[in-house]
Structure formats: structure tokens, C-alpha cells
Amino acid sequence: MKRSLFTASALALALSGCATQSPQVESQESPHSQQAQIEAQKAAMEASVTNPILKRKLALGRITNETIYGKSLLRDDKGDVLGKQVTDMLSKALTESGQYLVFERPDIERLKDEAKLTGQKLNLVGVDTLIIGSLTEFGRKTEGKSGFLSSTKKQVAFAKVDLRLVDSKTGLVYHSLSGAGESSSEAASVAGFGSKAAYDGTLNDAAISNAISDAISKLTAEMQTRPWQTDILAVEDGMIYISGGKSQGIKQGMSFNIETQGKVIKSKQTGFDITLPGKKVATVSVIQLFGDNETNEGSITSISSGSIDGLKYTELNVVEAKQ
């Protein structure tokens, strides 16, 4: 009897030594009052009004799966499934970021077919940058540890995407970047009791999503270094009408520079046309917006300094004024 009690006690001690228990999470109040947080949010909103993000126009081109994962004879004739998934996830993430106007390119033929059915003309819009790339790394692994009467199993999915930013006017790849991400799930058991680590297919999607988020962060940092610009639509009654409105981040009170178009010279060294720097001739301020979507929006501006007298407005550019 004593021996049985001793054995049961020893087993209980062994189990308590192998099992781990996470400490209870303690709730903490924010060091700032609720009113202070509200005022900080208002200040951030006011800052975004004076320095809004001007949206760039992007188009997604070929995004393919260059890994061995997901490739089989069952792939459809429209392209590989995983490559299309990456394209859709990238398009969704770019649109939801609120910093870009994303235009459809992979399914352009379907848009043309739809336009033919409805008898409408497909009015395609040019973009600033075309994004092409591929899923270059993707895989899974299982890690685990085992001890006396206890074991853990961890599933890890890893993904990497490589993207190239292409100037839509010249076809030049002016920047390349990579985004990587991973996701994992873990299960543990003690003496046969605990959760079971079954195959988790959602880790694949989460890893790709994290890789895309990493890539977009780098893409945004690069795009913001390139000045935003647009054209003048008309000059009437002292007002200057420019292309671009609310959908592209323009707001009342914003200022833009008006510059002459620099002379275009073909370089013998590179073979590319090089545009010489234009000359700033005026500064305009936005006084009113018009239009109801990105296809017909514009802004009405007035000159706050300088002059465009004697110049053809079709030969002028409206350029973002850096703060």
C-alpha cells in the first residue's frame, strides 16, 4: 500500500515538473488618459490633412509561382493556382493600404470580352508603375521537442516574394525588392494528454500574407521617393483645373508647383530618352474638388505665387510640392 502511494506521488511530481503553465496575464491601464488619447488621434488626423498621401497609380502584371509547391498536371489553362492567389492577395493588400490606385492587368482579356458584350469601349488608363514578380520560396517544416512524458510539435510555413517595379513608359526596371514572412502553430501534450498537432493548411496563406505585407512596406518606401505629378486640364477665368481629386489623396488647401516640361534628349550612352529638369514657374493652391470617382475627378486651383502667362498649359506639369 505504501509502495503504491509512493509510486503515485512520484508520478504526480514528474508530471508537474514536465508540464509548464503560462503566467496569468495582468491587465494594465494605459499611462495616458482617454481624453489625451482622443486629442492625440485628432492631432494625427489634422496632420494627415496637411500632409496627405498622394496615391500612385499601379498595375499588377505577371505574378507567378516559381517554387515546386502546388505544381501538377491539374493546373488550369489560365495559369498556376498559387500564382493567381499571390496576385489576388497582393492586389487586395495594395488597395486596402489606401495609398494606391490599383488597375487590373492580369485579367485584361476578360475585361475586353465584357466590354464587347455590353457594346462599351474599354477606356484603359495608363499607370505610373507596373509590378511583376514571383513567389520564389515556399515551404513547411515541423519542429518538435520531447522529454519525460511530454512533447511539443510546431508547424512552420515560410514564404518569400520577389517583386520588380517597372517604369511603364520606358520598360526599365528601376527597383527590385523582396518580402519574406512565416507563420507557425504549436501543440503540446503531457503523458498523452493535450492538444493534437494536426496539419494546419491556413499557415500557408498566413505566411504568404506576411511576405506580401513585408514587400508592400518596402515598396511604399520606394514609391514615396518618386515625386507625384499630374497635368493641367484647362485654364479658365484665372482658375487652373488639374487632373486628380479625392481618390488620389488631394484635399483643399494643398499646394503644388507648376513646372515647365524639360527638353527630351536621347542619350547615346544608354539609348534612353532623358528629360532635362523643368523650371518652376508658379505655385497653386487647391480651392475645390470635383468628380465622384477616380475616373472623372479633378481639382480647381488658383495661383498663389508666380505666373503662367505666355505659356501653353499643355506643356506644363503639376508636381508635388515637398514639405
Coordinates of C-alpha atoms in Angstrom, one line a residue:
M1 CA 0.0 0.0 0.0
K2 CA 2.8 2.4 1.0
R3 CA 4.7 1.4 -2.2
S4 CA 1.6 2.2 -4.3
L5 CA 1.2 5.6 -2.7
F6 CA 4.9 6.4 -3.2
T7 CA 4.7 5.5 -6.9
A8 CA 1.6 7.7 -7.4
S9 CA 3.3 10.6 -5.6
A10 CA 6.4 10.2 -7.7
L11 CA 4.4 10.1 -10.9
A12 CA 2.5 13.3 -9.9
L13 CA 5.7 15.1 -9.1
A14 CA 7.1 14.0 -12.5
L15 CA 4.1 15.3 -14.4
S16 CA 4.1 18.6 -12.5
G17 CA 7.8 19.0 -13.4
C18 CA 7.4 18.4 -17.1
A19 CA 4.2 20.4 -17.6
T20 CA 4.5 24.2 -17.9
Q21 CA 1.9 26.8 -17.1
S22 CA 1.8 30.2 -18.6
P23 CA 1.6 33.1 -16.1
Q24 CA -1.8 34.8 -15.8
V25 CA -1.9 37.9 -18.0
E26 CA -2.4 41.0 -15.9
S27 CA -4.5 43.9 -17.3
Q28 CA -2.8 47.3 -17.2
E29 CA -4.3 50.7 -17.7
S30 CA -2.8 53.0 -20.3
P31 CA -0.5 55.6 -18.8
H32 CA -2.4 58.3 -20.8
S33 CA -6.0 59.3 -20.1
Q34 CA -8.8 58.6 -22.5
Q35 CA -9.1 62.3 -23.3
A36 CA -5.3 62.6 -24.0
Q37 CA -5.7 59.6 -26.4
I38 CA -8.6 61.3 -28.2
E39 CA -6.7 64.6 -28.6
A40 CA -3.7 62.6 -30.0
Q41 CA -6.0 61.0 -32.6
K42 CA -7.3 64.4 -33.6
A43 CA -3.8 65.7 -34.0
A44 CA -2.9 62.8 -36.2
M45 CA -6.0 63.4 -38.3
E46 CA -5.1 67.1 -38.7
A47 CA -1.5 66.1 -39.7
S48 CA -2.9 63.8 -42.4
V49 CA -5.0 66.7 -43.8
T50 CA -2.0 69.0 -44.2
N51 CA 0.3 66.2 -45.4
P52 CA -1.9 63.6 -47.1
I53 CA -0.5 60.7 -49.1
L54 CA -0.8 61.3 -52.8
K55 CA -1.9 58.0 -54.4
R56 CA 0.3 56.5 -57.1
K57 CA -1.3 54.5 -60.0
L58 CA -0.1 50.9 -60.1
A59 CA -0.9 47.9 -62.2
L60 CA -0.2 44.3 -61.4
G61 CA 1.4 42.3 -64.2
R62 CA 2.7 38.7 -64.1
I63 CA 3.0 37.2 -60.6
T64 CA 3.9 33.5 -60.9
N65 CA 4.8 30.6 -58.7
E66 CA 8.4 29.6 -59.3
T67 CA 8.5 27.1 -56.5
I68 CA 7.8 23.4 -56.8
Y69 CA 4.9 23.7 -54.4
G70 CA 1.4 23.4 -56.0
K71 CA 2.6 22.5 -59.4
S72 CA 0.9 19.5 -61.0
L73 CA -0.7 18.3 -64.2
L74 CA -4.1 19.6 -62.8
R75 CA -3.2 23.2 -63.2
D76 CA -5.7 25.1 -65.3
D77 CA -5.0 26.8 -68.7
K78 CA -5.3 30.3 -67.1
G79 CA -2.1 29.9 -65.1
D80 CA -1.0 28.3 -61.9
V81 CA -3.3 28.5 -58.9
L82 CA -0.8 29.6 -56.3
G83 CA 0.5 32.4 -58.6
K84 CA -3.1 33.7 -59.1
Q85 CA -3.6 33.5 -55.3
V86 CA -0.5 35.7 -54.7
T87 CA -1.7 38.1 -57.3
D88 CA -5.1 38.5 -55.7
M89 CA -3.6 38.8 -52.2
L90 CA -1.1 41.5 -53.4
S91 CA -3.9 43.4 -55.2
K92 CA -6.1 43.3 -52.1
A93 CA -3.3 44.4 -49.8
L94 CA -2.3 47.3 -52.1
T95 CA -5.9 48.5 -52.4
E96 CA -6.6 48.2 -48.6
S97 CA -3.4 50.2 -47.8
G98 CA -5.2 53.3 -49.1
Q99 CA -2.0 54.6 -50.8
Y100 CA -2.5 53.4 -54.4
L101 CA -4.9 53.2 -57.2
V102 CA -4.7 49.6 -58.4
F103 CA -5.6 48.8 -62.0
E104 CA -6.4 45.4 -63.5
R105 CA -3.9 43.9 -65.9
P106 CA -3.8 40.0 -65.4
D107 CA -7.4 39.6 -66.4
I108 CA -7.5 42.4 -69.0
E109 CA -8.7 40.0 -71.7
R110 CA -11.8 39.2 -69.6
L111 CA -12.5 42.9 -69.3
K112 CA -12.2 43.3 -73.1
D113 CA -14.7 40.4 -73.6
E114 CA -17.1 42.0 -71.1
A115 CA -16.8 45.4 -73.0
K116 CA -17.7 43.6 -76.3
L117 CA -20.8 42.0 -74.7
T118 CA -22.1 45.3 -73.4
G119 CA -21.1 47.3 -76.5
Q120 CA -19.0 49.7 -74.5
K121 CA -15.5 50.9 -75.2
L122 CA -12.9 49.9 -72.7
N123 CA -11.1 53.1 -71.7
L124 CA -7.8 51.9 -70.2
V125 CA -5.8 54.2 -68.0
G126 CA -2.0 54.5 -68.0
V127 CA -0.2 53.9 -64.7
D128 CA 3.0 55.1 -63.1
T129 CA 4.4 51.7 -62.3
L130 CA 3.9 48.1 -63.4
I131 CA 4.6 45.4 -60.8
I132 CA 5.8 42.0 -61.9
G133 CA 7.4 39.2 -59.8
S134 CA 7.0 35.7 -58.4
L135 CA 6.8 33.6 -55.4
T136 CA 10.4 32.3 -55.1
E137 CA 10.4 30.4 -51.8
F138 CA 7.7 28.5 -50.1
G139 CA 7.8 25.5 -47.8
R140 CA 6.8 23.9 -44.5
K141 CA 8.7 22.2 -41.7
T142 CA 7.8 20.5 -38.5
E143 CA 9.8 21.1 -35.3
G144 CA 9.4 19.3 -32.0
K145 CA 10.8 18.6 -28.6
S146 CA 10.3 15.6 -26.4
G147 CA 11.0 15.0 -22.8
F148 CA 10.0 12.7 -20.0
L149 CA 6.3 12.1 -20.5
S150 CA 5.9 15.4 -22.5
S151 CA 6.3 16.5 -26.1
T152 CA 5.7 19.6 -28.3
K153 CA 5.2 19.8 -32.0
K154 CA 5.5 23.1 -34.0
Q155 CA 4.5 23.6 -37.7
V156 CA 6.2 26.4 -39.5
A157 CA 5.3 27.8 -43.0
F158 CA 7.7 30.2 -44.8
A159 CA 7.2 32.3 -48.0
K160 CA 9.2 34.8 -50.0
V161 CA 8.1 37.0 -52.9
D162 CA 10.4 38.9 -55.2
L163 CA 8.9 42.0 -57.0
R164 CA 10.2 44.3 -59.7
L165 CA 9.0 47.9 -60.2
V166 CA 8.9 48.7 -63.9
D167 CA 8.6 52.2 -65.4
S168 CA 5.5 51.9 -67.7
K169 CA 6.9 54.5 -70.1
T170 CA 10.3 53.0 -70.7
G171 CA 10.1 49.4 -69.6
L172 CA 13.1 50.0 -67.3
V173 CA 13.2 48.0 -64.0
Y174 CA 14.0 50.9 -61.6
H175 CA 13.8 49.0 -58.4
S176 CA 13.5 45.4 -57.1
L177 CA 12.6 44.2 -53.6
S178 CA 11.8 41.0 -51.6
G179 CA 9.3 40.3 -48.9
A180 CA 9.5 37.4 -46.5
G181 CA 7.2 36.0 -43.9
E182 CA 6.4 33.0 -41.9
S183 CA 3.6 31.6 -39.6
S184 CA 3.5 28.8 -37.1
S185 CA 1.3 26.8 -34.8
E186 CA 2.4 24.8 -31.8
A187 CA 0.8 22.0 -29.7
A188 CA 1.9 20.2 -26.6
S189 CA 1.0 17.1 -24.6
V190 CA 1.9 15.7 -21.3
A191 CA 1.6 11.9 -20.6
G192 CA -0.6 11.6 -23.7
F193 CA -2.9 14.5 -22.6
G194 CA -3.1 17.8 -24.5
S195 CA -3.8 19.2 -28.0
K196 CA -3.1 17.3 -31.2
A197 CA -1.0 19.0 -33.8
A198 CA -3.0 18.1 -37.0
Y199 CA -2.0 19.6 -40.4
D200 CA -2.9 23.3 -40.5
G201 CA -3.4 24.5 -44.1
T202 CA -4.1 28.1 -43.0
L203 CA -0.4 28.5 -42.2
N204 CA 0.3 28.6 -45.9
D205 CA -2.0 31.6 -46.6
A206 CA -0.7 33.4 -43.4
A207 CA 2.9 33.0 -44.5
I208 CA 2.2 34.4 -48.0
S209 CA 0.2 37.2 -46.5
N210 CA 3.1 38.2 -44.1
A211 CA 5.5 38.1 -47.0
I212 CA 3.3 40.4 -49.1
S213 CA 2.9 42.8 -46.1
D214 CA 6.7 43.0 -45.8
A215 CA 7.1 43.6 -49.6
I216 CA 4.5 46.4 -49.6
S217 CA 6.2 48.2 -46.7
K218 CA 9.4 48.3 -48.8
L219 CA 7.5 49.2 -52.0
T220 CA 5.8 52.1 -50.3
A221 CA 9.1 53.5 -49.0
E222 CA 10.5 53.4 -52.6
M223 CA 7.4 54.9 -54.2
Q224 CA 7.3 57.9 -51.9
T225 CA 10.8 58.9 -53.1
R226 CA 9.4 59.5 -56.6
P227 CA 7.5 62.8 -56.9
W228 CA 3.8 62.7 -57.7
Q229 CA 2.8 64.7 -60.7
T230 CA -0.2 65.4 -62.9
D231 CA -1.3 67.5 -65.9
I232 CA -3.4 70.7 -66.4
L233 CA -6.8 70.1 -67.9
A234 CA -7.8 73.7 -68.6
V235 CA -7.2 77.3 -67.6
E236 CA -10.4 79.4 -67.4
D237 CA -11.2 82.7 -65.7
G238 CA -8.0 82.7 -63.8
M239 CA -8.6 79.2 -62.4
I240 CA -6.3 76.2 -63.2
Y241 CA -8.1 72.8 -63.5
I242 CA -5.8 69.8 -62.8
S243 CA -6.3 66.1 -63.1
G244 CA -6.7 64.2 -59.9
G245 CA -9.0 64.6 -56.9
K246 CA -10.2 63.0 -53.7
S247 CA -9.5 59.4 -54.7
Q248 CA -5.8 60.3 -55.2
G249 CA -5.5 62.0 -51.9
I250 CA -5.8 65.6 -53.0
K251 CA -7.6 67.9 -50.5
Q252 CA -8.5 71.6 -50.2
G253 CA -5.6 73.8 -49.2
M254 CA -2.8 71.6 -50.7
S255 CA -0.1 73.3 -52.7
F256 CA 1.5 72.2 -55.9
N257 CA 4.3 73.5 -58.1
I258 CA 3.8 74.2 -61.8
E259 CA 6.9 73.4 -63.8
T260 CA 7.8 73.6 -67.5
Q261 CA 8.4 70.4 -69.3
G262 CA 12.1 69.8 -69.7
K263 CA 13.7 69.2 -73.0
V264 CA 13.8 65.5 -74.0
I265 CA 17.2 64.3 -75.3
K266 CA 18.2 60.8 -76.4
S267 CA 21.3 59.6 -74.6
K268 CA 23.9 58.0 -76.8
Q269 CA 25.4 56.2 -73.8
T270 CA 22.2 54.4 -72.6
G271 CA 19.9 54.7 -75.6
F272 CA 17.1 56.1 -73.3
D273 CA 15.3 59.4 -73.7
I274 CA 16.4 61.7 -70.8
T275 CA 14.2 64.6 -69.8
L276 CA 16.1 67.6 -68.5
P277 CA 14.8 69.2 -65.3
G278 CA 11.9 71.6 -65.8
K279 CA 11.8 75.1 -64.4
K280 CA 9.3 76.1 -61.6
V281 CA 7.1 79.0 -62.8
A282 CA 4.3 79.1 -60.3
T283 CA 2.7 77.6 -57.2
V284 CA -1.0 76.8 -57.0
S285 CA -3.4 76.1 -54.1
V286 CA -6.4 73.7 -54.3
I287 CA -9.7 75.5 -53.6
Q288 CA -12.3 73.0 -54.8
L289 CA -12.6 69.3 -55.9
F290 CA -15.0 67.9 -58.5
G291 CA -15.9 64.5 -59.8
D292 CA -17.3 61.4 -58.0
N293 CA -14.7 58.7 -58.7
E294 CA -11.1 58.2 -59.8
T295 CA -12.0 58.2 -63.5
N296 CA -13.5 61.7 -63.6
E297 CA -12.1 63.6 -60.6
G298 CA -10.2 66.8 -60.8
S299 CA -9.2 69.8 -58.7
I300 CA -9.7 73.6 -59.2
T301 CA -6.6 75.6 -58.1
S302 CA -5.6 79.2 -58.0
I303 CA -2.2 80.7 -58.4
S304 CA -0.6 81.7 -55.0
S305 CA 2.7 82.8 -56.5
G306 CA 4.4 83.1 -59.8
S307 CA 2.7 83.2 -63.2
I308 CA 1.9 81.1 -66.3
D309 CA 1.2 84.0 -68.6
G310 CA 2.5 83.4 -72.1
L311 CA 3.0 79.6 -71.5
K312 CA 1.0 76.8 -73.1
Y313 CA -0.7 74.9 -70.2
T314 CA -0.4 71.7 -72.2
E315 CA 3.4 72.0 -71.9
L316 CA 3.3 72.4 -68.1
N317 CA 3.4 69.8 -65.3
V318 CA 1.9 70.0 -61.9
V319 CA 4.3 68.5 -59.4
E320 CA 4.0 67.6 -55.7
A321 CA 5.5 70.3 -53.5
K322 CA 7.7 68.6 -51.0
Q323 CA 7.4 69.9 -47.5

